[in-house]
Coordinates of C-alpha atoms in Angstrom, one line a residue:
Chain A
M1 CA -7.8 13.7 -7.9
K2 CA -8.7 17.3 -7.4
I3 CA -12.2 17.6 -6.0
P4 CA -14.2 18.7 -9.0
L5 CA -16.4 20.9 -6.9
L6 CA -18.5 22.4 -9.6
A7 CA -19.1 19.1 -11.3
L8 CA -20.1 17.4 -8.1
A9 CA -22.6 20.1 -7.5
A10 CA -24.1 19.5 -10.9
L11 CA -24.4 15.8 -10.3
T12 CA -26.3 16.5 -7.1
L13 CA -28.8 18.5 -9.0
T14 CA -29.5 15.7 -11.6
A15 CA -33.2 15.0 -11.5
P16 CA -34.0 11.4 -10.5
A17 CA -36.6 11.4 -13.4
L18 CA -33.9 11.3 -16.0
A19 CA -33.6 8.2 -18.1
D20 CA -31.0 5.6 -17.0
E21 CA -28.8 6.0 -20.0
S22 CA -28.2 9.7 -19.1
K23 CA -27.2 8.9 -15.5
P24 CA -23.5 8.5 -14.8
A25 CA -22.5 5.0 -14.0
P26 CA -22.4 4.4 -10.3
S27 CA -19.0 4.4 -8.5
P28 CA -18.0 1.3 -6.5
N29 CA -19.0 3.2 -3.3
E30 CA -22.4 4.1 -4.7
I31 CA -23.0 0.4 -5.5
V32 CA -22.1 -0.5 -1.9
E33 CA -24.4 2.2 -0.5
A34 CA -27.2 0.9 -2.6
A35 CA -26.8 -2.8 -1.5
P36 CA -29.9 -4.2 0.3
A37 CA -29.7 -4.8 4.0
S38 CA -29.9 -8.6 3.3
D39 CA -26.5 -8.4 1.6
W40 CA -24.8 -7.3 4.8
V41 CA -23.5 -9.9 7.3
T42 CA -23.3 -8.9 11.0
I43 CA -19.9 -9.7 12.6
A44 CA -20.2 -11.5 15.9
P45 CA -18.7 -9.6 18.9
S46 CA -16.7 -12.8 19.6
D47 CA -14.9 -12.3 16.3
L48 CA -13.8 -8.8 17.2
I49 CA -10.9 -7.6 19.2
V50 CA -10.7 -4.1 20.4
M51 CA -7.4 -2.3 21.1
D52 CA -7.5 0.9 23.1
L53 CA -4.3 2.9 22.8
A54 CA -3.3 5.7 25.2
P55 CA -4.9 9.0 24.0
D56 CA -2.8 11.0 21.6
R57 CA -1.0 14.1 22.8
D58 CA -4.1 16.2 22.3
G59 CA -6.1 13.8 24.5
N60 CA -8.0 12.2 21.6
K61 CA -9.1 8.6 22.1
R62 CA -7.6 6.0 19.8
R63 CA -9.6 2.8 19.4
V64 CA -8.7 0.1 16.8
V65 CA -11.2 -2.7 16.0
I66 CA -10.0 -5.9 14.4
Q67 CA -12.1 -8.6 12.9
L68 CA -10.8 -12.2 13.3
M69 CA -10.8 -14.7 10.4
P70 CA -13.4 -17.6 10.3
P71 CA -12.5 -21.3 9.9
P72 CA -10.7 -22.9 8.2
F73 CA -8.0 -20.1 8.5
S74 CA -5.5 -19.8 11.3
Q75 CA -7.7 -21.1 14.0
G76 CA -4.8 -22.2 16.2
W77 CA -3.4 -18.7 16.4
I78 CA -6.8 -17.2 16.7
G79 CA -7.6 -19.5 19.7
N80 CA -4.4 -18.2 21.3
I81 CA -5.4 -14.6 20.6
R82 CA -8.8 -15.1 22.3
K83 CA -7.0 -16.5 25.3
L84 CA -4.5 -13.6 25.5
A85 CA -7.4 -11.1 25.2
E86 CA -9.4 -12.9 27.9
A87 CA -6.4 -12.9 30.2
H88 CA -6.0 -9.1 29.5
W89 CA -2.4 -10.0 28.7
W90 CA -1.8 -7.1 26.3
D91 CA -2.8 -4.4 28.9
G92 CA 0.3 -2.3 29.4
T93 CA 2.2 -3.6 26.3
A94 CA 2.9 -1.2 23.4
I95 CA 3.3 -0.5 19.7
T96 CA 7.0 -1.0 19.3
R97 CA 7.6 -0.8 15.5
V98 CA 6.4 1.4 12.7
Q99 CA 8.2 0.7 9.4
D100 CA 7.1 3.0 6.5
N101 CA 5.4 1.2 3.6
Y102 CA 5.4 -2.1 5.6
V103 CA 4.0 -2.8 9.1
V104 CA 3.0 -1.5 12.5
Q105 CA 3.7 -4.1 15.2
W106 CA 2.7 -4.4 18.8
G107 CA 3.3 -6.7 21.8
D108 CA 5.5 -7.0 24.8
P109 CA 8.5 -4.7 24.3
D110 CA 10.6 -7.0 26.5
A111 CA 9.6 -10.2 24.7
E112 CA 13.2 -11.0 23.6
D113 CA 14.6 -10.6 27.1
K114 CA 13.9 -13.7 29.1
A115 CA 14.5 -12.0 32.5
K116 CA 11.9 -9.3 31.8
A117 CA 9.5 -10.9 29.3
R118 CA 5.9 -11.0 30.4
P119 CA 4.9 -14.6 31.0
L120 CA 2.3 -16.0 28.5
P121 CA -0.9 -17.4 29.9
A122 CA -1.2 -21.2 30.2
G123 CA -2.8 -23.3 27.5
L124 CA -1.5 -21.5 24.3
T125 CA -1.2 -23.8 21.3
S126 CA 2.0 -24.2 19.3
V127 CA 0.7 -24.1 15.7
P128 CA 2.5 -26.0 12.9
E129 CA 3.6 -24.3 9.7
S130 CA 1.2 -26.4 7.7
E131 CA -1.6 -24.2 9.1
Y132 CA -0.4 -21.2 7.0
S133 CA -2.7 -22.6 4.3
S134 CA -5.8 -24.8 4.2
S135 CA -7.2 -27.4 1.8
S136 CA -8.8 -25.6 -1.1
S137 CA -11.4 -28.3 -1.7
Q138 CA -14.1 -25.9 -0.5
I139 CA -13.4 -23.3 -3.1
W140 CA -12.8 -25.6 -6.1
P141 CA -16.4 -25.6 -7.3
I142 CA -16.3 -21.8 -7.3
I143 CA -13.1 -21.6 -9.2
K144 CA -14.3 -24.2 -11.7
S145 CA -17.5 -22.2 -12.4
A146 CA -15.5 -18.9 -12.7
I147 CA -13.0 -20.1 -15.3
G148 CA -13.2 -17.8 -18.2
H149 CA -14.1 -14.8 -16.0
E150 CA -10.6 -13.7 -15.1
T151 CA -11.1 -10.6 -17.0
I152 CA -14.1 -8.8 -15.5
G153 CA -16.5 -7.8 -18.2
T154 CA -19.7 -5.9 -18.9
P155 CA -22.3 -6.8 -17.9
P156 CA -21.1 -8.1 -14.5
P157 CA -20.4 -11.8 -14.7
A158 CA -21.7 -14.4 -12.3
H159 CA -19.8 -13.9 -9.1
P160 CA -17.4 -14.7 -7.7
V161 CA -14.7 -13.4 -9.9
V162 CA -11.3 -15.1 -10.0
L163 CA -8.6 -12.5 -10.4
K164 CA -5.2 -12.6 -12.2
D165 CA -2.6 -12.6 -9.4
P166 CA 1.2 -12.6 -9.5
Y167 CA 1.4 -14.4 -6.2
A168 CA -1.1 -17.2 -6.7
D169 CA -2.6 -19.3 -9.5
S170 CA -5.6 -17.1 -8.8
S171 CA -7.3 -15.1 -6.0
L172 CA -10.8 -14.4 -5.0
D173 CA -12.9 -13.0 -2.2
W174 CA -14.5 -15.8 -0.2
H175 CA -16.7 -15.6 2.9
G176 CA -15.5 -12.0 3.4
W177 CA -11.8 -12.5 3.0
P178 CA -9.1 -12.2 0.3
I179 CA -7.9 -15.7 -0.6
G180 CA -5.1 -17.0 -2.8
T181 CA -5.1 -20.5 -4.2
D182 CA -2.9 -22.9 -6.2
G183 CA -3.8 -26.5 -7.1
G184 CA -4.7 -27.9 -3.7
R185 CA -4.3 -25.2 -1.0
M186 CA -5.8 -21.8 -0.2
W187 CA -4.5 -19.1 2.1
P188 CA -5.3 -15.5 3.3
I189 CA -3.6 -12.6 1.6
H190 CA -1.5 -9.8 3.0
C191 CA -3.5 -6.7 2.0
Y192 CA -3.5 -3.3 3.6
G193 CA -4.9 -3.5 7.1
M194 CA -4.6 -7.3 7.4
V195 CA -3.3 -8.5 10.8
G196 CA -0.7 -11.2 11.2
V197 CA 1.4 -13.0 13.8
G198 CA 5.0 -12.0 14.4
R199 CA 7.4 -14.9 14.7
N200 CA 11.1 -15.8 14.9
Y201 CA 12.9 -18.1 12.4
S202 CA 11.2 -21.3 11.2
P203 CA 10.0 -23.6 12.7
D204 CA 8.7 -21.0 15.1
T205 CA 5.3 -19.8 13.9
G206 CA 4.6 -17.3 16.7
S207 CA 2.1 -17.5 19.5
G208 CA -0.2 -14.6 18.6
A209 CA 1.1 -12.4 21.4
E210 CA 3.1 -10.3 18.9
L211 CA 0.9 -8.9 16.1
Y212 CA 1.3 -6.5 13.1
T213 CA -0.8 -4.9 10.5
V214 CA 0.1 -3.9 6.9
I215 CA 0.4 -0.1 6.3
G216 CA 1.7 0.0 2.7
T217 CA 2.1 -2.0 -0.5
P218 CA 0.7 -5.4 0.1
P219 CA 3.7 -7.5 1.2
R220 CA 2.5 -10.6 -0.6
H221 CA 5.9 -12.4 -0.2
L222 CA 4.7 -13.0 3.4
D223 CA 1.7 -15.0 2.2
R224 CA 2.1 -18.6 3.4
N225 CA 5.2 -17.5 5.5
I226 CA 3.3 -15.9 8.4
A227 CA -0.1 -16.5 9.9
L228 CA -2.8 -14.0 9.1
V229 CA -5.5 -13.8 11.7
G230 CA -7.7 -10.8 10.8
R231 CA -8.0 -7.2 9.6
V232 CA -8.4 -3.8 11.0
I233 CA -12.0 -2.6 10.3
E234 CA -12.0 0.7 12.2
G235 CA -9.3 3.0 13.6
M236 CA -6.7 2.1 11.0
E237 CA -5.5 5.7 10.8
Y238 CA -4.3 5.5 14.5
L239 CA -1.8 2.9 13.3
S240 CA -1.0 4.0 9.8
S241 CA -0.3 7.7 10.8
L242 CA 2.1 6.9 13.7
P243 CA 5.6 8.4 13.4
R244 CA 7.9 6.0 11.8
G245 CA 10.6 4.3 13.9
H246 CA 14.2 4.7 13.0
G247 CA 15.8 1.7 14.6
L248 CA 16.5 -1.6 12.8
L249 CA 13.4 -2.7 10.9
G250 CA 11.5 0.4 12.0
F251 CA 11.5 -0.3 15.7
Y252 CA 11.4 2.8 17.9
R253 CA 14.9 3.5 19.2
N254 CA 13.7 5.5 22.1
P255 CA 11.3 3.5 24.3
E256 CA 9.4 6.8 25.1
H257 CA 8.2 6.8 21.5
R258 CA 6.4 3.5 21.9
V259 CA 2.6 3.9 22.0
P260 CA 1.1 2.4 25.2
I261 CA -1.7 -0.1 24.8
R262 CA -4.2 0.5 27.5
S263 CA -6.2 -2.7 26.8
I264 CA -7.1 -5.3 24.2
R265 CA -10.5 -7.0 24.7
L266 CA -12.7 -9.4 22.8
G267 CA -15.7 -7.6 21.4
Y268 CA -18.2 -8.8 23.9
E269 CA -16.0 -7.4 26.7
A270 CA -15.3 -4.0 25.1
S271 CA -17.4 -1.1 26.3
G272 CA -19.4 1.0 23.9
L273 CA -18.8 -1.1 20.8
P274 CA -21.2 -0.7 17.9
A275 CA -22.3 -3.6 15.7
Y276 CA -20.3 -4.0 12.5
Q277 CA -21.3 -5.6 9.2
Y278 CA -19.4 -6.6 6.0
L279 CA -20.8 -6.9 2.6
S280 CA -21.3 -10.5 1.8
T281 CA -18.7 -11.5 -0.9
E282 CA -21.3 -14.0 -2.1
S283 CA -23.9 -11.2 -2.8
T284 CA -24.8 -9.7 -6.2
A285 CA -24.0 -6.3 -4.8
F286 CA -20.4 -7.5 -4.1
A287 CA -20.1 -8.9 -7.7
K288 CA -21.2 -5.5 -9.0
Y289 CA -18.8 -3.7 -6.7
E290 CA -15.9 -5.9 -7.7
D291 CA -16.8 -5.4 -11.4
A292 CA -16.9 -1.6 -10.9
R293 CA -13.5 -1.6 -9.1
A294 CA -12.0 -3.4 -12.1
N295 CA -13.9 -1.3 -14.7
R296 CA -14.4 2.2 -13.5
R297 CA -17.2 3.8 -15.5
D298 CA -18.0 6.6 -13.1
P299 CA -17.4 10.1 -14.6
F300 CA -13.8 10.7 -13.4
F301 CA -12.4 7.7 -15.4
I302 CA -11.5 7.6 -19.1
H303 CA -9.7 4.2 -19.3
P304 CA -11.2 1.3 -17.3
A305 CA -8.5 -1.1 -16.3
G306 CA -10.3 -4.3 -17.2
G307 CA -8.9 -6.1 -14.2
A308 CA -8.1 -5.7 -10.5
D309 CA -5.7 -6.8 -7.9
I310 CA -7.4 -8.6 -5.0
C311 CA -6.0 -6.0 -2.5
N312 CA -7.5 -3.2 -4.5
V313 CA -11.0 -4.6 -4.0
P314 CA -11.3 -4.2 -0.2
V315 CA -14.3 -5.9 1.3
P316 CA -16.7 -3.2 2.5
V317 CA -17.2 -3.0 6.2
R318 CA -19.6 -0.6 8.0
R319 CA -21.2 0.2 11.3
A320 CA -24.6 -1.4 11.3
P321 CA -27.2 1.3 10.4
Chain B
M1 CA 8.1 -10.3 11.7
K2 CA 9.5 -10.3 15.2
I3 CA 13.1 -9.3 15.3
P4 CA 14.8 -12.7 15.7
L5 CA 17.5 -11.1 17.9
L6 CA 19.4 -14.2 18.9
A7 CA 19.4 -15.5 15.4
L8 CA 20.6 -12.2 13.9
A9 CA 23.5 -12.2 16.4
A10 CA 24.5 -15.7 15.3
L11 CA 24.5 -14.7 11.7
T12 CA 26.8 -11.8 12.4
L13 CA 29.3 -14.2 13.9
T14 CA 29.3 -16.5 10.9
A15 CA 33.0 -16.8 9.8
P16 CA 33.6 -15.5 6.3
A17 CA 35.8 -18.5 5.6
L18 CA 32.7 -20.8 5.5
A19 CA 31.9 -22.4 2.1
D20 CA 29.2 -20.7 0.0
E21 CA 26.7 -23.4 0.4
S22 CA 26.7 -23.0 4.1
K23 CA 25.9 -19.3 3.9
P24 CA 22.3 -18.2 4.0
A25 CA 21.0 -16.9 0.7
P26 CA 21.3 -13.1 0.6
S27 CA 18.3 -11.0 1.1
P28 CA 17.2 -8.5 -1.5
N29 CA 18.7 -5.7 0.6
E30 CA 22.0 -7.5 0.8
I31 CA 22.1 -7.9 -2.9
V32 CA 21.5 -4.2 -3.3
E33 CA 24.2 -3.4 -0.8
A34 CA 26.7 -5.6 -2.7
A35 CA 26.0 -4.0 -6.1
P36 CA 29.1 -2.4 -7.7
A37 CA 29.3 1.4 -7.9
S38 CA 29.0 1.1 -11.7
D39 CA 25.4 -0.3 -11.3
W40 CA 24.2 3.0 -9.7
V41 CA 23.0 5.9 -11.8
T42 CA 23.3 9.4 -10.4
I43 CA 20.1 11.5 -10.6
A44 CA 20.7 15.0 -12.1
P45 CA 19.7 17.8 -9.7
S46 CA 17.5 19.1 -12.5
D47 CA 15.4 15.9 -12.2
L48 CA 14.7 16.5 -8.5
I49 CA 12.2 18.7 -6.8
V50 CA 12.6 19.5 -3.1
M51 CA 9.6 20.3 -0.9
D52 CA 10.3 21.9 2.5
L53 CA 7.3 21.7 4.8
A54 CA 6.9 23.8 7.9
P55 CA 8.7 22.1 10.8
D56 CA 6.5 19.7 12.9
R57 CA 5.2 20.7 16.3
D58 CA 8.4 19.6 17.9
G59 CA 10.4 21.8 15.6
N60 CA 11.8 19.0 13.4
K61 CA 12.6 19.8 9.8
R62 CA 10.5 18.0 7.1
R63 CA 12.0 17.8 3.7
V64 CA 10.6 15.6 0.9
V65 CA 12.7 14.9 -2.2
I66 CA 11.0 13.9 -5.5
Q67 CA 12.6 12.4 -8.6
L68 CA 10.9 13.4 -11.9
M69 CA 10.4 10.9 -14.7
P70 CA 12.6 10.9 -17.8
P71 CA 11.3 11.0 -21.4
P72 CA 9.1 9.7 -23.0
F73 CA 6.8 9.9 -19.9
S74 CA 4.6 12.9 -19.0
Q75 CA 7.1 15.5 -20.2
G76 CA 4.3 18.1 -20.8
W77 CA 3.3 18.1 -17.1
I78 CA 6.9 17.8 -16.0
G79 CA 7.8 21.0 -18.0
N80 CA 5.0 22.8 -16.2
I81 CA 6.2 21.5 -12.8
R82 CA 9.7 22.9 -13.6
K83 CA 8.2 26.3 -14.4
L84 CA 6.1 26.3 -11.3
A85 CA 9.1 25.4 -9.1
E86 CA 11.3 28.1 -10.9
A87 CA 8.6 30.6 -10.2
H88 CA 8.5 29.6 -6.5
W89 CA 4.8 29.2 -7.1
W90 CA 4.2 26.7 -4.4
D91 CA 5.8 28.7 -1.6
G92 CA 3.0 29.3 0.9
T93 CA 0.6 26.6 -0.5
A94 CA -0.2 23.6 1.7
I95 CA -0.9 19.9 2.0
T96 CA -4.7 19.9 2.0
R97 CA -5.7 16.2 1.8
V98 CA -4.6 13.0 3.5
Q99 CA -6.9 10.0 2.7
D100 CA -5.9 6.8 4.5
N101 CA -4.8 4.0 2.2
Y102 CA -4.9 6.4 -0.8
V103 CA -3.2 9.7 -1.3
V104 CA -1.6 12.8 0.2
Q105 CA -2.3 15.9 -2.0
W106 CA -0.9 19.4 -2.0
G107 CA -1.3 22.7 -3.9
D108 CA -3.2 25.9 -3.6
P109 CA -6.0 25.5 -1.0
D110 CA -8.1 28.1 -2.9
A111 CA -7.6 26.6 -6.3
E112 CA -11.4 26.1 -6.8
D113 CA -12.3 29.6 -5.8
K114 CA -11.7 31.9 -8.8
A115 CA -11.7 35.0 -6.6
K116 CA -9.0 33.7 -4.3
A117 CA -7.0 31.3 -6.5
R118 CA -3.3 31.9 -6.9
P119 CA -2.6 32.8 -10.6
L120 CA -0.6 30.3 -12.5
P121 CA 2.6 31.5 -14.1
A122 CA 2.5 32.2 -17.8
G123 CA 3.6 29.6 -20.4
L124 CA 2.1 26.4 -18.8
T125 CA 1.1 23.8 -21.4
S126 CA -2.3 22.1 -21.6
V127 CA -1.4 18.5 -22.1
P128 CA -3.7 16.1 -24.0
E129 CA -5.0 12.8 -22.5
S130 CA -3.0 10.9 -25.1
E131 CA 0.1 11.7 -23.1
Y132 CA -1.0 9.4 -20.3
S133 CA 0.8 6.7 -22.2
S134 CA 3.5 6.5 -24.8
S135 CA 4.4 4.3 -27.7
S136 CA 5.9 1.0 -26.4
S137 CA 8.1 0.4 -29.5
Q138 CA 11.1 1.1 -27.3
I139 CA 10.4 -1.8 -25.0
W140 CA 9.1 -4.3 -27.5
P141 CA 12.5 -5.9 -28.1
I142 CA 12.9 -6.3 -24.3
I143 CA 9.5 -7.9 -23.9
K144 CA 10.1 -10.2 -26.8
S145 CA 13.4 -11.4 -25.3
A146 CA 11.8 -11.9 -21.9
I147 CA 8.9 -14.1 -23.1
G148 CA 8.9 -17.3 -21.0
H149 CA 10.5 -15.5 -18.0
E150 CA 7.2 -14.4 -16.5
T151 CA 7.8 -16.7 -13.6
I152 CA 11.1 -15.8 -12.1
G153 CA 13.3 -18.8 -11.6
T154 CA 16.6 -20.0 -10.3
P155 CA 19.2 -19.2 -11.4
P156 CA 18.3 -15.5 -12.1
P157 CA 17.1 -15.2 -15.7
A158 CA 18.4 -12.7 -18.1
H159 CA 17.0 -9.4 -17.1
P160 CA 14.6 -7.6 -17.4
V161 CA 11.9 -9.8 -16.0
V162 CA 8.4 -9.2 -17.4
L163 CA 5.9 -9.6 -14.5
K164 CA 2.3 -11.1 -14.4
D165 CA 0.1 -8.1 -13.8
P166 CA -3.7 -7.8 -13.3
Y167 CA -3.7 -4.2 -14.7
A168 CA -1.6 -4.7 -17.9
D169 CA -0.6 -7.3 -20.4
S170 CA 2.7 -7.3 -18.5
S171 CA 4.8 -4.9 -16.5
L172 CA 8.5 -4.4 -16.1
D173 CA 11.1 -1.9 -14.6
W174 CA 12.6 0.1 -17.4
H175 CA 15.2 3.0 -17.1
G176 CA 14.5 3.1 -13.4
W177 CA 10.7 3.2 -13.4
P178 CA 7.7 0.7 -13.1
I179 CA 6.0 0.5 -16.5
G180 CA 2.9 -1.3 -17.7
T181 CA 2.4 -2.3 -21.3
D182 CA -0.3 -3.6 -23.6
G183 CA 0.0 -4.2 -27.4
G184 CA 1.2 -0.8 -28.5
R185 CA 1.4 1.5 -25.5
M186 CA 3.4 1.8 -22.2
W187 CA 2.6 3.9 -19.1
P188 CA 4.0 4.5 -15.6
I189 CA 2.4 2.7 -12.7
H190 CA 0.8 3.9 -9.5
C191 CA 3.0 2.4 -6.9
Y192 CA 3.5 3.6 -3.3
G193 CA 5.3 6.9 -3.3
M194 CA 4.6 7.7 -7.0
V195 CA 3.7 11.3 -7.6
G196 CA 0.8 12.3 -9.9
V197 CA -1.1 15.4 -11.2
G198 CA -4.5 16.2 -9.7
R199 CA -7.1 17.0 -12.3
N200 CA -10.8 17.8 -12.7
Y201 CA -13.2 15.8 -15.0
S202 CA -12.0 14.8 -18.5
P203 CA -10.9 16.4 -20.8
D204 CA -9.0 18.4 -18.1
T205 CA -5.6 16.7 -17.4
G206 CA -4.3 19.0 -14.7
S207 CA -1.5 21.6 -15.0
G208 CA 0.8 20.0 -12.5
A209 CA 0.1 22.7 -9.8
E210 CA -1.9 20.2 -7.8
L211 CA 0.1 17.1 -6.9
Y212 CA -0.4 13.9 -4.9
T213 CA 1.5 10.9 -3.8
V214 CA 0.3 7.3 -3.0
I215 CA 0.3 6.3 0.7
G216 CA -1.3 2.8 0.5
T217 CA -2.4 0.0 -1.7
P218 CA -1.3 0.9 -5.3
P219 CA -4.3 2.5 -6.8
R220 CA -3.7 0.9 -10.2
H221 CA -7.1 1.9 -11.5
L222 CA -5.7 5.4 -11.9
D223 CA -3.0 4.2 -14.4
R224 CA -3.7 5.9 -17.7
N225 CA -6.3 8.0 -16.1
I226 CA -4.0 10.5 -14.4
A227 CA -0.5 11.7 -15.3
L228 CA 2.3 10.3 -13.1
V229 CA 5.4 12.6 -13.0
G230 CA 7.8 11.1 -10.5
R231 CA 8.2 9.5 -7.1
V232 CA 9.2 10.4 -3.6
I233 CA 12.8 9.2 -2.9
E234 CA 13.4 10.7 0.5
G235 CA 11.2 12.0 3.3
M236 CA 8.1 9.9 2.4
E237 CA 7.3 9.4 6.1
Y238 CA 6.6 13.2 6.4
L239 CA 3.7 12.6 4.1
S240 CA 2.6 9.1 4.9
S241 CA 2.4 9.7 8.7
L242 CA 0.4 12.9 8.6
P243 CA -3.0 12.8 10.4
R244 CA -5.8 11.7 8.1
G245 CA -8.3 14.3 7.0
H246 CA -12.0 13.8 7.8
G247 CA -13.7 15.9 5.1
L248 CA -14.9 14.6 1.8
L249 CA -12.2 12.5 0.1
G250 CA -9.9 13.0 3.1
F251 CA -9.5 16.8 2.7
Y252 CA -8.8 18.5 6.0
R253 CA -12.0 20.1 7.3
N254 CA -10.2 22.6 9.5
P255 CA -7.9 24.8 7.4
E256 CA -5.6 24.9 10.5
H257 CA -4.8 21.3 10.0
R258 CA -3.3 21.9 6.6
V259 CA 0.5 21.5 6.5
P260 CA 2.2 24.6 5.2
I261 CA 4.6 24.3 2.3
R262 CA 7.5 26.6 2.9
S263 CA 9.0 26.1 -0.6
I264 CA 9.3 23.8 -3.5
R265 CA 12.6 24.1 -5.5
L266 CA 14.3 22.3 -8.4
G267 CA 17.2 20.3 -7.1
Y268 CA 19.9 22.7 -8.3
E269 CA 18.2 25.6 -6.4
A270 CA 17.7 23.7 -3.1
S271 CA 20.2 24.2 -0.3
G272 CA 22.1 21.4 1.2
L273 CA 20.9 18.7 -1.1
P274 CA 23.0 15.5 -1.3
A275 CA 23.5 13.6 -4.5
Y276 CA 21.1 10.6 -5.1
Q277 CA 21.5 7.5 -7.1
Y278 CA 19.2 4.7 -8.2
L279 CA 20.1 1.1 -9.0
S280 CA 20.1 0.7 -12.8
T281 CA 17.1 -1.5 -13.7
E282 CA 19.3 -2.7 -16.6
S283 CA 22.0 -4.0 -14.3
T284 CA 22.7 -7.6 -13.2
A285 CA 22.4 -6.5 -9.6
F286 CA 18.8 -5.4 -10.3
A287 CA 18.0 -8.6 -12.0
K288 CA 19.3 -10.5 -8.9
Y289 CA 17.4 -8.2 -6.6
E290 CA 14.1 -8.6 -8.5
D291 CA 14.6 -12.4 -8.6
A292 CA 15.2 -12.4 -4.8
R293 CA 12.1 -10.2 -4.2
A294 CA 10.1 -12.9 -6.1
N295 CA 11.8 -15.9 -4.5
R296 CA 12.8 -15.1 -0.9
R297 CA 15.5 -17.6 0.0
D298 CA 16.9 -15.7 3.0
P299 CA 16.5 -17.5 6.3
F300 CA 13.2 -16.0 7.4
F301 CA 11.2 -17.4 4.5
I302 CA 9.9 -21.0 4.1
H303 CA 7.7 -20.6 1.0
P304 CA 9.2 -18.4 -1.9
A305 CA 6.3 -16.8 -3.9
G306 CA 7.6 -17.6 -7.4
G307 CA 6.4 -14.2 -8.6
A308 CA 6.1 -10.6 -7.7
D309 CA 4.0 -7.5 -8.2
I310 CA 5.8 -4.7 -9.9
C311 CA 5.0 -2.4 -6.9
N312 CA 6.5 -4.9 -4.5
V313 CA 9.9 -4.6 -6.3
P314 CA 10.7 -0.9 -5.5
V315 CA 13.6 0.5 -7.4
P316 CA 16.4 1.0 -4.9
V317 CA 17.4 4.7 -4.3
R318 CA 20.2 5.9 -2.1
R319 CA 22.3 8.9 -1.2
A320 CA 25.5 8.7 -3.1
P321 CA 28.2 7.2 -0.9

């Protein structure tokens, strides 16, 4: 965990002509950097939402970019979120809650006060609880082929790898997202940076107007209890490093501590947005990356784990080169 | 995730005379609050280290309290840490690294520069890598009795519960700490807030002068690769909410961004320190708490998980009442 400065310098000087067996094993990041362009999938601007916060007290801009999930996941809520963004509904709302090791939450600070609450746009859908998960028939063939590969080995097995998981029969990365599954259903997983839909007590499932992201230990007990709609792919630090709130559940007691949201826009309506790509979870590079996350062979490590938690294998995302 | 304000108000008004079956199931926090005084274990001041940072830019004090691990874990490094604190060695050092979703790290900013590095006190031990884990003979009887209880059920099983774990044959809380185990060894686990010892490449194991704490997804691949020595029990937010560094590995590029450490003291030498207690992991209250973390039956939840990750069952710690 210290930067081994001298050792790093030595590695940089290693001549590329050396035989393979004398090279250190690549780190997960090095595997990602070496992935061919064809293994990267460009994210459509219509699948991005862009949150511009008020500048920080030093005047620095704070932009958070969120990727929305593809079908079959949470499409009712995601449809609402698109409508809310198109209506510019969030402009002038705020981050209201920052609970350490749990979530940052944003929306209308007056949502619970009927007299002051900001009216929602027309046409939002009320989504049933059954939509917290989807039929897993699409991933059954994958799981069947992966049986016996729960412990990741050397050499890298055929991907995808199905992981041991205390919150699911098994979990895997599929079409770019962390997914849990039992016999018949599959559902997205609460990893760091995932974005979900605040709600009141069941049977309320939330409209999508109130959103949160995970800033600590994956709160996996929320899987299948709340809709997940996406993940933060850039600017996470503007949320995770906010001062913690000290009211009930981490809400800011003093309204002045809330962080103003200047605007939330769909990607195609946001100014100056670069193109983003994620590493295809169906690519060979991803299988190697996942294997390396589970079995660290790069020089710092002395005891490869032999397994991994799905949330400790984050799907690589980058700005398109 | 929204605060269900009206619903909470209704719960508060529930008459205590109602029959048990009409009461909502208690939340994990409510179980902890109801634990008898005899289930709480007072932490000796000699097992605490207290880090006072420079005040923040608004002049607010920032104190971080760390509990050191008991035998048999990491005692060589912990002995060094006690010597460093007794020598007031850290006074005037700094937090140098904040990497989002990974670690905050502190120590001598000039440690890698032999000309400028702060000399270490005499008498520090060089600890071998074999000390990253310990013989698990002490926990074998517990594991044996717990076989068959991997999936936590209703009613709460006899504690302790042995959890399904992708990074260990199994994991459990033992004598107040999260522990992984395989056939013959056991080791502490990298959960949020755990404190470890920075090191250079193997066979270096670090002296204890360079420390870090986890501020994101549990980096379980570090288990058995780095020494863990304790956990933050108060003031975690002063570390987790620091601005992220943008140099290599999250080190602050600009030395002015480092956070000055005024002092680090053992608990008995720190001024104004309250008494702290943790909930005995061998208590019935803890078994109920762990069961409730794995099977949320309190009103917000509709789908209990039926399992838990060891890092998502944090050992409760409080100021002594």
